[in-house]
CSV table of C-alpha atoms in Angstrom, one decimal:
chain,number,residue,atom,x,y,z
A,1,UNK,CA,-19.0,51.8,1.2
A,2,UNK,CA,-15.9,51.5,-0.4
A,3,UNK,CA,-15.4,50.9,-4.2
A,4,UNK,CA,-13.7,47.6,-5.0
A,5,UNK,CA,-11.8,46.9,-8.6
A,6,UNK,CA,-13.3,43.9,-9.7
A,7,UNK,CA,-10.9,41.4,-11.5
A,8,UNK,CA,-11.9,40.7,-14.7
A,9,UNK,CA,-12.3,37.2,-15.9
A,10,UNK,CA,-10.0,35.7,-18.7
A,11,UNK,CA,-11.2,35.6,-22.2
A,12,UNK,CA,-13.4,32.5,-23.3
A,13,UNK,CA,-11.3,29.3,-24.2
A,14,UNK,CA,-11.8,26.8,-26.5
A,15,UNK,CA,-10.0,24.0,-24.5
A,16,UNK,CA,-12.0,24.2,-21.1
A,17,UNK,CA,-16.1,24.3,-21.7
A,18,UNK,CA,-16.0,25.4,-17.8
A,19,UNK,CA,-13.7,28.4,-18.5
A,20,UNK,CA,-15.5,29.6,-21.8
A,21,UNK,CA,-19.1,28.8,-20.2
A,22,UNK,CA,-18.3,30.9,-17.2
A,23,UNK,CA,-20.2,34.7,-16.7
A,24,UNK,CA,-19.1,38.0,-15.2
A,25,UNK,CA,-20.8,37.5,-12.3
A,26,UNK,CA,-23.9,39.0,-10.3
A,27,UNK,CA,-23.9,41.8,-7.4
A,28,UNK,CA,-25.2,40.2,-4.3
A,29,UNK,CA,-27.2,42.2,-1.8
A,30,UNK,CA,-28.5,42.0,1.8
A,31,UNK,CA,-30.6,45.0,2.4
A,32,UNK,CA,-31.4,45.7,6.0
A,33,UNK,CA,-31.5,41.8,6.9
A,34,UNK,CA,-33.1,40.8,10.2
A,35,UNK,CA,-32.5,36.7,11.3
A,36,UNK,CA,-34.5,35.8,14.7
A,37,UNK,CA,-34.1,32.0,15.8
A,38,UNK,CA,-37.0,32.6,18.3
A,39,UNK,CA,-36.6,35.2,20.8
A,40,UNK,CA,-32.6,35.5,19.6
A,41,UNK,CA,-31.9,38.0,17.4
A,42,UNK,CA,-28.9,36.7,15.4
A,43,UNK,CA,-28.5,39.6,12.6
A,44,UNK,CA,-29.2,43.0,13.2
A,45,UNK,CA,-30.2,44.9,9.7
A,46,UNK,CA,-27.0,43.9,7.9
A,47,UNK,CA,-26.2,45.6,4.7
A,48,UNK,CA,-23.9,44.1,2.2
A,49,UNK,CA,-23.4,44.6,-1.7
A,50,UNK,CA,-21.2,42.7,-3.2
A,51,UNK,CA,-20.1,43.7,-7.2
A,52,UNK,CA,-20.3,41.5,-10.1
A,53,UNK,CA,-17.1,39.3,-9.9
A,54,UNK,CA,-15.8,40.4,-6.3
A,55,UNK,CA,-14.5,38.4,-3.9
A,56,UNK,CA,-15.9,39.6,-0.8
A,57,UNK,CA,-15.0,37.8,3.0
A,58,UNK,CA,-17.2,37.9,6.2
A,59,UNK,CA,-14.6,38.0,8.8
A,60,UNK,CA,-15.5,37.7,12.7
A,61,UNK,CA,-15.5,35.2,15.8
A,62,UNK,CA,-17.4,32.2,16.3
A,63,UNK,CA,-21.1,32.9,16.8
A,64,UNK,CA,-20.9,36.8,15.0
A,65,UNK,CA,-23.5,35.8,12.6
A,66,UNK,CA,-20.9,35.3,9.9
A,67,UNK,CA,-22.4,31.9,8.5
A,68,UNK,CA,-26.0,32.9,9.1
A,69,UNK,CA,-25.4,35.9,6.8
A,70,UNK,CA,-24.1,33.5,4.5
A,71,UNK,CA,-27.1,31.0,4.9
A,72,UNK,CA,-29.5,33.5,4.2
A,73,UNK,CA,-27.6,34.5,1.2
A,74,UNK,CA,-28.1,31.0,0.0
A,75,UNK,CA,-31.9,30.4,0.8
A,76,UNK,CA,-31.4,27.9,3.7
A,77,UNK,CA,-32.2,30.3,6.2
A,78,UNK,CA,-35.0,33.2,5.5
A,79,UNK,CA,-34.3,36.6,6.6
A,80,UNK,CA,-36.5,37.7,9.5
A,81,UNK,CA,-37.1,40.9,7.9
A,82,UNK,CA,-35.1,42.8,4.8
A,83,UNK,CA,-34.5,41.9,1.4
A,84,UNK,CA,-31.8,39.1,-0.5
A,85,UNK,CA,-31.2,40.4,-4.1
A,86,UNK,CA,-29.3,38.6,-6.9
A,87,UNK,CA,-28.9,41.0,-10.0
A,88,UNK,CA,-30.7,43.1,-8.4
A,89,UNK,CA,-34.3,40.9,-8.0
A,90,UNK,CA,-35.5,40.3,-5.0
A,91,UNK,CA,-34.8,36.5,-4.2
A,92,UNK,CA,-35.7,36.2,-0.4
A,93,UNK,CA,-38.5,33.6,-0.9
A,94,UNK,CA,-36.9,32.1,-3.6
A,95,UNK,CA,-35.9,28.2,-2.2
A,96,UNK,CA,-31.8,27.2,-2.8
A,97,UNK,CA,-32.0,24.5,-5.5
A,98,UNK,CA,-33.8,28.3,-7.5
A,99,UNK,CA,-31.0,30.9,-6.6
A,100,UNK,CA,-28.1,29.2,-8.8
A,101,UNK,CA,-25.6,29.1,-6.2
A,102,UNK,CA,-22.7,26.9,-5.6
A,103,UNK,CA,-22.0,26.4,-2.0
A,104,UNK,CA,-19.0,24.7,-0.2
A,105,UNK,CA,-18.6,24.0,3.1
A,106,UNK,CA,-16.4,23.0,6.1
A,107,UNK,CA,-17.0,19.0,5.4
A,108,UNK,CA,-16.5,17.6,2.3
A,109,UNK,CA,-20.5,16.5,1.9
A,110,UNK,CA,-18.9,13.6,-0.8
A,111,UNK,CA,-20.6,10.3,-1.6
A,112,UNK,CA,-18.7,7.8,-0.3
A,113,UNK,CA,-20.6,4.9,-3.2
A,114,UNK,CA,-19.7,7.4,-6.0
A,115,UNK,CA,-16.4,7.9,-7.7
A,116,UNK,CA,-14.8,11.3,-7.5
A,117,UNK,CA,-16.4,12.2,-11.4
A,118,UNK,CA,-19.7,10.9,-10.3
A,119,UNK,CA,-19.9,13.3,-7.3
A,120,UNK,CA,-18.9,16.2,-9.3
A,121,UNK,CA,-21.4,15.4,-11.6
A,122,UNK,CA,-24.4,14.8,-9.3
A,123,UNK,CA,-25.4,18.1,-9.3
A,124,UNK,CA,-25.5,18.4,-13.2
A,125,UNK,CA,-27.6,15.2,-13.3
A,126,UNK,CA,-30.1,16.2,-11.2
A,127,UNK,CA,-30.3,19.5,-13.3
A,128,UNK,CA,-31.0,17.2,-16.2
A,129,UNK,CA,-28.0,17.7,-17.8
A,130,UNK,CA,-27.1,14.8,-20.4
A,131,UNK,CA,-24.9,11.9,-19.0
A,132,UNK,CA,-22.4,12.6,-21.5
A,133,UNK,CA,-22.5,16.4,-21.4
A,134,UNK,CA,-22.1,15.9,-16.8
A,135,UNK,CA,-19.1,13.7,-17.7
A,136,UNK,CA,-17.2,16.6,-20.4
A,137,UNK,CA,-18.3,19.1,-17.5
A,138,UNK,CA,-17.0,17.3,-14.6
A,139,UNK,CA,-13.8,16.1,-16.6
A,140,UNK,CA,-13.4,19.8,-16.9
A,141,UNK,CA,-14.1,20.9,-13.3
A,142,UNK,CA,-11.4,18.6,-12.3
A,143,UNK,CA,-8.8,19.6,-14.6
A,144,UNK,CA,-9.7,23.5,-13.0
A,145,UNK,CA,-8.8,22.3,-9.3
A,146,UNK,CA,-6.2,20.0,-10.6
A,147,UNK,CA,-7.4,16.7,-9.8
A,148,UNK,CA,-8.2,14.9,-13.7
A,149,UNK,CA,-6.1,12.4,-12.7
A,150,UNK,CA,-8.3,10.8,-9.8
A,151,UNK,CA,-11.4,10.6,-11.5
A,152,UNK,CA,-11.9,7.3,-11.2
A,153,UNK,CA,-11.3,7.3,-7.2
A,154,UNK,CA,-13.4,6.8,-4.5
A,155,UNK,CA,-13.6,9.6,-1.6
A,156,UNK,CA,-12.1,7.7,0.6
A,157,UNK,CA,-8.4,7.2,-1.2
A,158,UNK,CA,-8.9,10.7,-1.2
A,159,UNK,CA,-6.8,13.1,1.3
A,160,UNK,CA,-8.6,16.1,3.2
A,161,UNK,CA,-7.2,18.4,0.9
A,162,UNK,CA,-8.0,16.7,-2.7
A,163,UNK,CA,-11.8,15.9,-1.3
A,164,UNK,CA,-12.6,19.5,-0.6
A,165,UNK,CA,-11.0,20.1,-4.1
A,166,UNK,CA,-13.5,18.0,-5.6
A,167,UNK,CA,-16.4,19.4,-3.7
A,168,UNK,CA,-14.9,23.0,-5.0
A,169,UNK,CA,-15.2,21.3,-8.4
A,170,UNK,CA,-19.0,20.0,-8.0
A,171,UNK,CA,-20.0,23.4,-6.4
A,172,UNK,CA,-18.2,25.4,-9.8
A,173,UNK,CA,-19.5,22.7,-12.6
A,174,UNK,CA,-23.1,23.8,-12.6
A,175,UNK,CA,-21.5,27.3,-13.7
A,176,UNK,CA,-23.2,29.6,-11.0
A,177,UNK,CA,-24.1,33.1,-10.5
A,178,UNK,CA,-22.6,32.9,-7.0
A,179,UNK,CA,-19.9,31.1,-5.0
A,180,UNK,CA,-20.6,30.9,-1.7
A,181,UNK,CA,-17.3,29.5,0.7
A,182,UNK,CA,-18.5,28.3,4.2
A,183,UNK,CA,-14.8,28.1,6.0
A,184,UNK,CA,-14.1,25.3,3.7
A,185,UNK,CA,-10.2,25.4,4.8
A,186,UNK,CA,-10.9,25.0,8.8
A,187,UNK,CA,-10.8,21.2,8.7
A,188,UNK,CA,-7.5,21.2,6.9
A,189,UNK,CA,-3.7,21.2,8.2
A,190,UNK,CA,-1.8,24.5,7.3
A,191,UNK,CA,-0.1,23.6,4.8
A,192,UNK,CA,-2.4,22.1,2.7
A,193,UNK,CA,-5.1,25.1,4.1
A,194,UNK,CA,-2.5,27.7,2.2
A,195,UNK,CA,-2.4,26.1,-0.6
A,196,UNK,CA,-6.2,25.5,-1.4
A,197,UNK,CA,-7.1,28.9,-0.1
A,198,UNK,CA,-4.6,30.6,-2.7
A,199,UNK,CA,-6.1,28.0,-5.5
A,200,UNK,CA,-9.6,29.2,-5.0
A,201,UNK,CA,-8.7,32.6,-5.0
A,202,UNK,CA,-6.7,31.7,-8.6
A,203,UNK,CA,-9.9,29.9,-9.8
A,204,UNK,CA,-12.6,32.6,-8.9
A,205,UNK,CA,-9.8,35.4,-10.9
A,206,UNK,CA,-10.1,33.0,-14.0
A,207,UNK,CA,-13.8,32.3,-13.6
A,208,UNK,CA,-15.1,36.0,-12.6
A,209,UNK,CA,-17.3,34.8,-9.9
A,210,UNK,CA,-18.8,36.6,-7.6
A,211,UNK,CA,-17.8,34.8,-4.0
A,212,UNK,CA,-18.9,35.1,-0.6
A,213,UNK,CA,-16.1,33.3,1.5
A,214,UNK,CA,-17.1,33.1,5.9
A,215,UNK,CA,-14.2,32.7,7.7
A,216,UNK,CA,-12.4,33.1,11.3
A,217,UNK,CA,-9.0,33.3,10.5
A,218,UNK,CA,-8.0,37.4,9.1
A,219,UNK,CA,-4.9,35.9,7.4
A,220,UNK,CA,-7.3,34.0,5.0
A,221,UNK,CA,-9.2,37.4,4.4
A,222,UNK,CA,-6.4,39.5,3.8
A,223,UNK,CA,-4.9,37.0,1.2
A,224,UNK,CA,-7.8,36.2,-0.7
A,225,UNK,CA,-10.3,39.0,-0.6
A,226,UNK,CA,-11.2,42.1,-3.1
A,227,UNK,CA,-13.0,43.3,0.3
A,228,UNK,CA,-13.6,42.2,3.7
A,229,UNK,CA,-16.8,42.9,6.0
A,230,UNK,CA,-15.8,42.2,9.5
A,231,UNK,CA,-18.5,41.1,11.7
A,232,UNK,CA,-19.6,41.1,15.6
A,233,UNK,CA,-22.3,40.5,17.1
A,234,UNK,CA,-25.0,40.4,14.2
A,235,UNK,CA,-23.5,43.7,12.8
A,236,UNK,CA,-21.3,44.7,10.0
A,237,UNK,CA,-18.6,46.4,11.6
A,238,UNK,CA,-16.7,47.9,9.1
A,239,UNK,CA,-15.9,46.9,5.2
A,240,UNK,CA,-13.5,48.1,3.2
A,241,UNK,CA,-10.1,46.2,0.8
A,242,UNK,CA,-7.7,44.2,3.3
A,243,UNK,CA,-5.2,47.2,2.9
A,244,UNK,CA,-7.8,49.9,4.3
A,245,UNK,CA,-8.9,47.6,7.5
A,246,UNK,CA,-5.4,46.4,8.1
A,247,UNK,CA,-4.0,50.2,7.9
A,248,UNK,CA,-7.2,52.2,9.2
A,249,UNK,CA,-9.7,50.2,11.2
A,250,UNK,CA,-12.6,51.5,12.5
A,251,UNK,CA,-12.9,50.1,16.1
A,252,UNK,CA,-10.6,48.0,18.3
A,253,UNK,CA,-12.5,44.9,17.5
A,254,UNK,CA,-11.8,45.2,14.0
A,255,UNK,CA,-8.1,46.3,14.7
A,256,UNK,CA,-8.1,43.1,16.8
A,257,UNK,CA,-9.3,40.6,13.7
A,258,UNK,CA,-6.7,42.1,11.3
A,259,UNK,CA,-3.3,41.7,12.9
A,260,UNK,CA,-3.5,44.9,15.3
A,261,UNK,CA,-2.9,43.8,18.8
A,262,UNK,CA,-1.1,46.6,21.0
A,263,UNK,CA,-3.7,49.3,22.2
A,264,UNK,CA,-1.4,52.0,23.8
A,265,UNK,CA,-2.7,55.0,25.3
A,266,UNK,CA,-1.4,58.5,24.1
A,267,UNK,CA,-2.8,62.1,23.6
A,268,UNK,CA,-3.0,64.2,19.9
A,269,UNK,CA,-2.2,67.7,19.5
A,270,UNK,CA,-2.8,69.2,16.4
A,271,UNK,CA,-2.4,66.1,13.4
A,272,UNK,CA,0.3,64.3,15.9
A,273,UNK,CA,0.1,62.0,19.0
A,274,UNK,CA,2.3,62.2,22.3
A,275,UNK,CA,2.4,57.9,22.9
A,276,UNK,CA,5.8,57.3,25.4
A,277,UNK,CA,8.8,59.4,24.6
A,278,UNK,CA,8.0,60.1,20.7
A,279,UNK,CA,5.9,62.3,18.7
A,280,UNK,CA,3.7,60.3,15.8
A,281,UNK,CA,1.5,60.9,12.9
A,282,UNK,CA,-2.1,60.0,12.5
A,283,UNK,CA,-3.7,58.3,10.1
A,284,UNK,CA,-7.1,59.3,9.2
A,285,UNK,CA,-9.4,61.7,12.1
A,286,UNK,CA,-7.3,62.8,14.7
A,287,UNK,CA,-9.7,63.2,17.6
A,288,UNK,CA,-7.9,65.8,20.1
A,289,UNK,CA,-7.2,64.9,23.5
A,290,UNK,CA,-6.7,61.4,25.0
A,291,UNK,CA,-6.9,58.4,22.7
A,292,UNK,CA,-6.0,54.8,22.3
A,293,UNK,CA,-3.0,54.3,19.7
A,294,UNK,CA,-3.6,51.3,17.4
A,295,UNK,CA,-0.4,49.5,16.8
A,296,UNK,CA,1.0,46.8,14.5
A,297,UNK,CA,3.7,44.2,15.7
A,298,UNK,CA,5.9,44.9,13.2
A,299,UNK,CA,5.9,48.8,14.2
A,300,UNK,CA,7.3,47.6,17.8
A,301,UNK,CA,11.0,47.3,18.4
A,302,UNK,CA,13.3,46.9,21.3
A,303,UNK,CA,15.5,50.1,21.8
A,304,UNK,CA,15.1,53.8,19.6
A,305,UNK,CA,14.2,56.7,20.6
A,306,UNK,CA,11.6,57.1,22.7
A,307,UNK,CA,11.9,53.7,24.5
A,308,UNK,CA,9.9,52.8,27.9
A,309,UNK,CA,10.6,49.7,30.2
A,310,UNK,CA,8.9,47.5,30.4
A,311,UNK,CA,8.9,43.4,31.0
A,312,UNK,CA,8.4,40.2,28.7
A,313,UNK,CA,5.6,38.0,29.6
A,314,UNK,CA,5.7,35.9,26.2
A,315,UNK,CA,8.3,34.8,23.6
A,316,UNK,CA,7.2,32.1,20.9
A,317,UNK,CA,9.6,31.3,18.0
A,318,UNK,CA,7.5,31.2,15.1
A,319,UNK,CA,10.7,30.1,12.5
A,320,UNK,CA,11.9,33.3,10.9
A,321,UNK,CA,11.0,35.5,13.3
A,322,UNK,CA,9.7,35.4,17.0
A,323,UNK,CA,6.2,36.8,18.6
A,324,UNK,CA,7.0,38.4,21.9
A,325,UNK,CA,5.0,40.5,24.2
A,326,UNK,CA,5.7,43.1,26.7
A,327,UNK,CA,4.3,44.5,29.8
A,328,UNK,CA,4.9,48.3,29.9
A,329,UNK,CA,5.6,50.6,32.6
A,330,UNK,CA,2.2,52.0,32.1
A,331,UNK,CA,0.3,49.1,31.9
A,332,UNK,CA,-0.1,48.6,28.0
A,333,UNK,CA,0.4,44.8,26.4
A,334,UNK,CA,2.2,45.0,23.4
A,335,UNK,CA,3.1,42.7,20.8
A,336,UNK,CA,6.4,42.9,18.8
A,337,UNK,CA,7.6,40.6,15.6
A,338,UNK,CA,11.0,40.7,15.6
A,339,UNK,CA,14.2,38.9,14.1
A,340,UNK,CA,14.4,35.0,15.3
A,341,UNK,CA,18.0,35.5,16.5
A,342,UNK,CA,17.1,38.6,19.0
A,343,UNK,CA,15.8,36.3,22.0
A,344,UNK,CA,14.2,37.0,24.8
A,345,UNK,CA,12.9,35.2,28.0
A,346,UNK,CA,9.9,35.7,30.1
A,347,UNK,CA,11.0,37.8,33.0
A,348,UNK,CA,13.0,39.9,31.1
A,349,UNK,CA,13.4,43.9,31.2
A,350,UNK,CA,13.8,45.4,28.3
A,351,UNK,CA,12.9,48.6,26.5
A,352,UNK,CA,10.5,49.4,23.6
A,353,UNK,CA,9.6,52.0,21.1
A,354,UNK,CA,7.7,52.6,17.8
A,355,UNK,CA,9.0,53.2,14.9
A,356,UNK,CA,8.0,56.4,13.2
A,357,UNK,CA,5.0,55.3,11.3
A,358,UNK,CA,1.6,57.1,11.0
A,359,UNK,CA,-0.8,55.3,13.4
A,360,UNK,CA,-4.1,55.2,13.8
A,361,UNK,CA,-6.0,56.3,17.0
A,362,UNK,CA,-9.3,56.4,18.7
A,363,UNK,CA,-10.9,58.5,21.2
A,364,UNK,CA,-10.6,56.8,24.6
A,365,UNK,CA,-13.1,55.1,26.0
């Protein structure tokens, strides 16, 4: 498993209680956990350990097991069989409201009867936490996500993107040992969804929290995360830092979730692979023989040496640049980014090559 570098949290502050009360954070395990709903088995002996203050994100499609890893991590759901550690104690049995979590998820979850500082405070309350002292605290937990100024609102004068601010606010408030993020950013529009996901990542640096963020979309991972465990099908497919998946993925199906779309077929010889008219590097194992080569968008162009027809079945302009793909000679779909001004229509031949960059390949199927 790779080593992450944990960010360290600022130094205690006199001017936010939140800030100064915050801790280092606690290393989160799931040891060999097993989830059965009936005869379905949903996780298969997953393994995760998350350090002290990391920012880890479970990556994958709809229905991988992505938020049932995170349930279980949380005490609504009980592992079928393995272990759920906090701090390394064994907390599988022990019940939510017991784990000191803070959890936010895709709906806001607010009370529509309570003013914005009387839902962030609701969960101090019920902790017994003086009136007075929930009030300093949620004052403060506002402030963090920006939103002192609409204390005295109700929800529902509230946009999408300030009520999932406060909910981030109740969830960090009760100062827990873990933040756990269930694709709290899915319900909102992108620009608003950019700008909350790069405030949470700026509120866990500051805080030192250890997260677990579940989420779809590998643009969110790789912006956010310290680490990022990529899931399918109830299994941990590979984990490592955003810059190791995105430049060395293990399988296609994790090349697939972070940005690597073009699987072209070519042959290695010695550390090199033979992939249309050029001669490339590998990255990583170079398994002799026939392989698939694992390419990036932006290591497509039109033209250069080594160029093969081939014929465009898609061109979208996505503002400063365009997404186009390409039907080779020999089959292979492959994706380009390229400059906005260089257009192309469907129907169109043209010719592509790869830029000499070390690629990674794997043994054909």
């Amino acid at each position: 498993m790779t080593t992450a570098s944990v960010p360290q949290p600022l130094p205690r502050t006199a001017d936010n209680q939140l800030l100064a009360d915050a801790g280092a954070g606690t290393r989160v395990e799931l040891r060999a956990v097993v989830k059965e709903f009936g005869a379905t088995r949903v996780l298969h002996g997953v393994d995760l350990d998350v350090a002290p203050g990391e920012f880890v994100s479970l990556l994958g499609p709809s229905g991988c097991g992505k938020t049932t890893a995170l349930r279980v991590l949380a005490g609504l759901e009980h592992a079928t069989a393995g272990v759920v550690a906090f701090g390394g104690v064994d907390v599988s049995r022990v019940p939510t409201d017991k784990r000191d979590i803070g959890m936010v998820f895709q709906a806001y979850s607010l009370f529509p009867h309570l003013r914005v500082l009387d839902n962030v405070a609701f969960g101090l309350r019920r902790r017994g936490v003086a009136a007075s002292a929930a009030r300093r605290r949620s004052g403060d937990g506002l402030d963090l996500v920006g939103l002192g100024h609409l204390a005295d609102r109700y929800p529902h004068q509230l946009s999408g993107g300030q009520q999932q601010r406060v909910a981030l606010a109740r969830a960090l408030v009760t100062e827990p040992r873990v933040l756990l993020l269930d694709e709290p950013l899915s319900a909102l529009d992108a620009k608003v969804r950019v700008q909350l996901r790069d405030e949470i990542r700026r509120i866990q640096l500051r805080l030192g929290m250890t997260t677990v963020f579940v989420t779809h979309d590998q643009e969110e991972a790789l912006a956010v995360s310290d680490r990022i465990a990529v899931m399918d099908a109830g299994r941990i497919e590979q984990i490592g830092t955003p810059e190791a998946l995105y430049l060395a993925p293990a399988t296609p199906r994790v090349a697939a979730f972070v940005g690597i779309s073009s699987v072209i077929p070519g042959t290695v010889v010695g550390d090199l692979v033979r992939v249309w008219g050029t001669t490339l590097p590998v990255q990583g194992d170079a398994p002799a023989g026939a392989v698939d080569v694992l390419v990036r968008p932006e290591n497509v162009r039109f033209g250069g040496e080594g160029a093969v027809p081939g014929i465009v079945e898609e061109s979208t302009f996505l503002g400063s640049f365009r997404r186009t793909l390409v039907r080779t000679e020999d089959g292979a779909l492959v994706q380009l980014q390229h400059d906005a001004h260089a257009r192309v229509e469907y129907g169109d031949r043209v010719e592509v090559s790869l830029r000499a960059q070390p690629v990674t390949v794997r043994t054909r199927a």
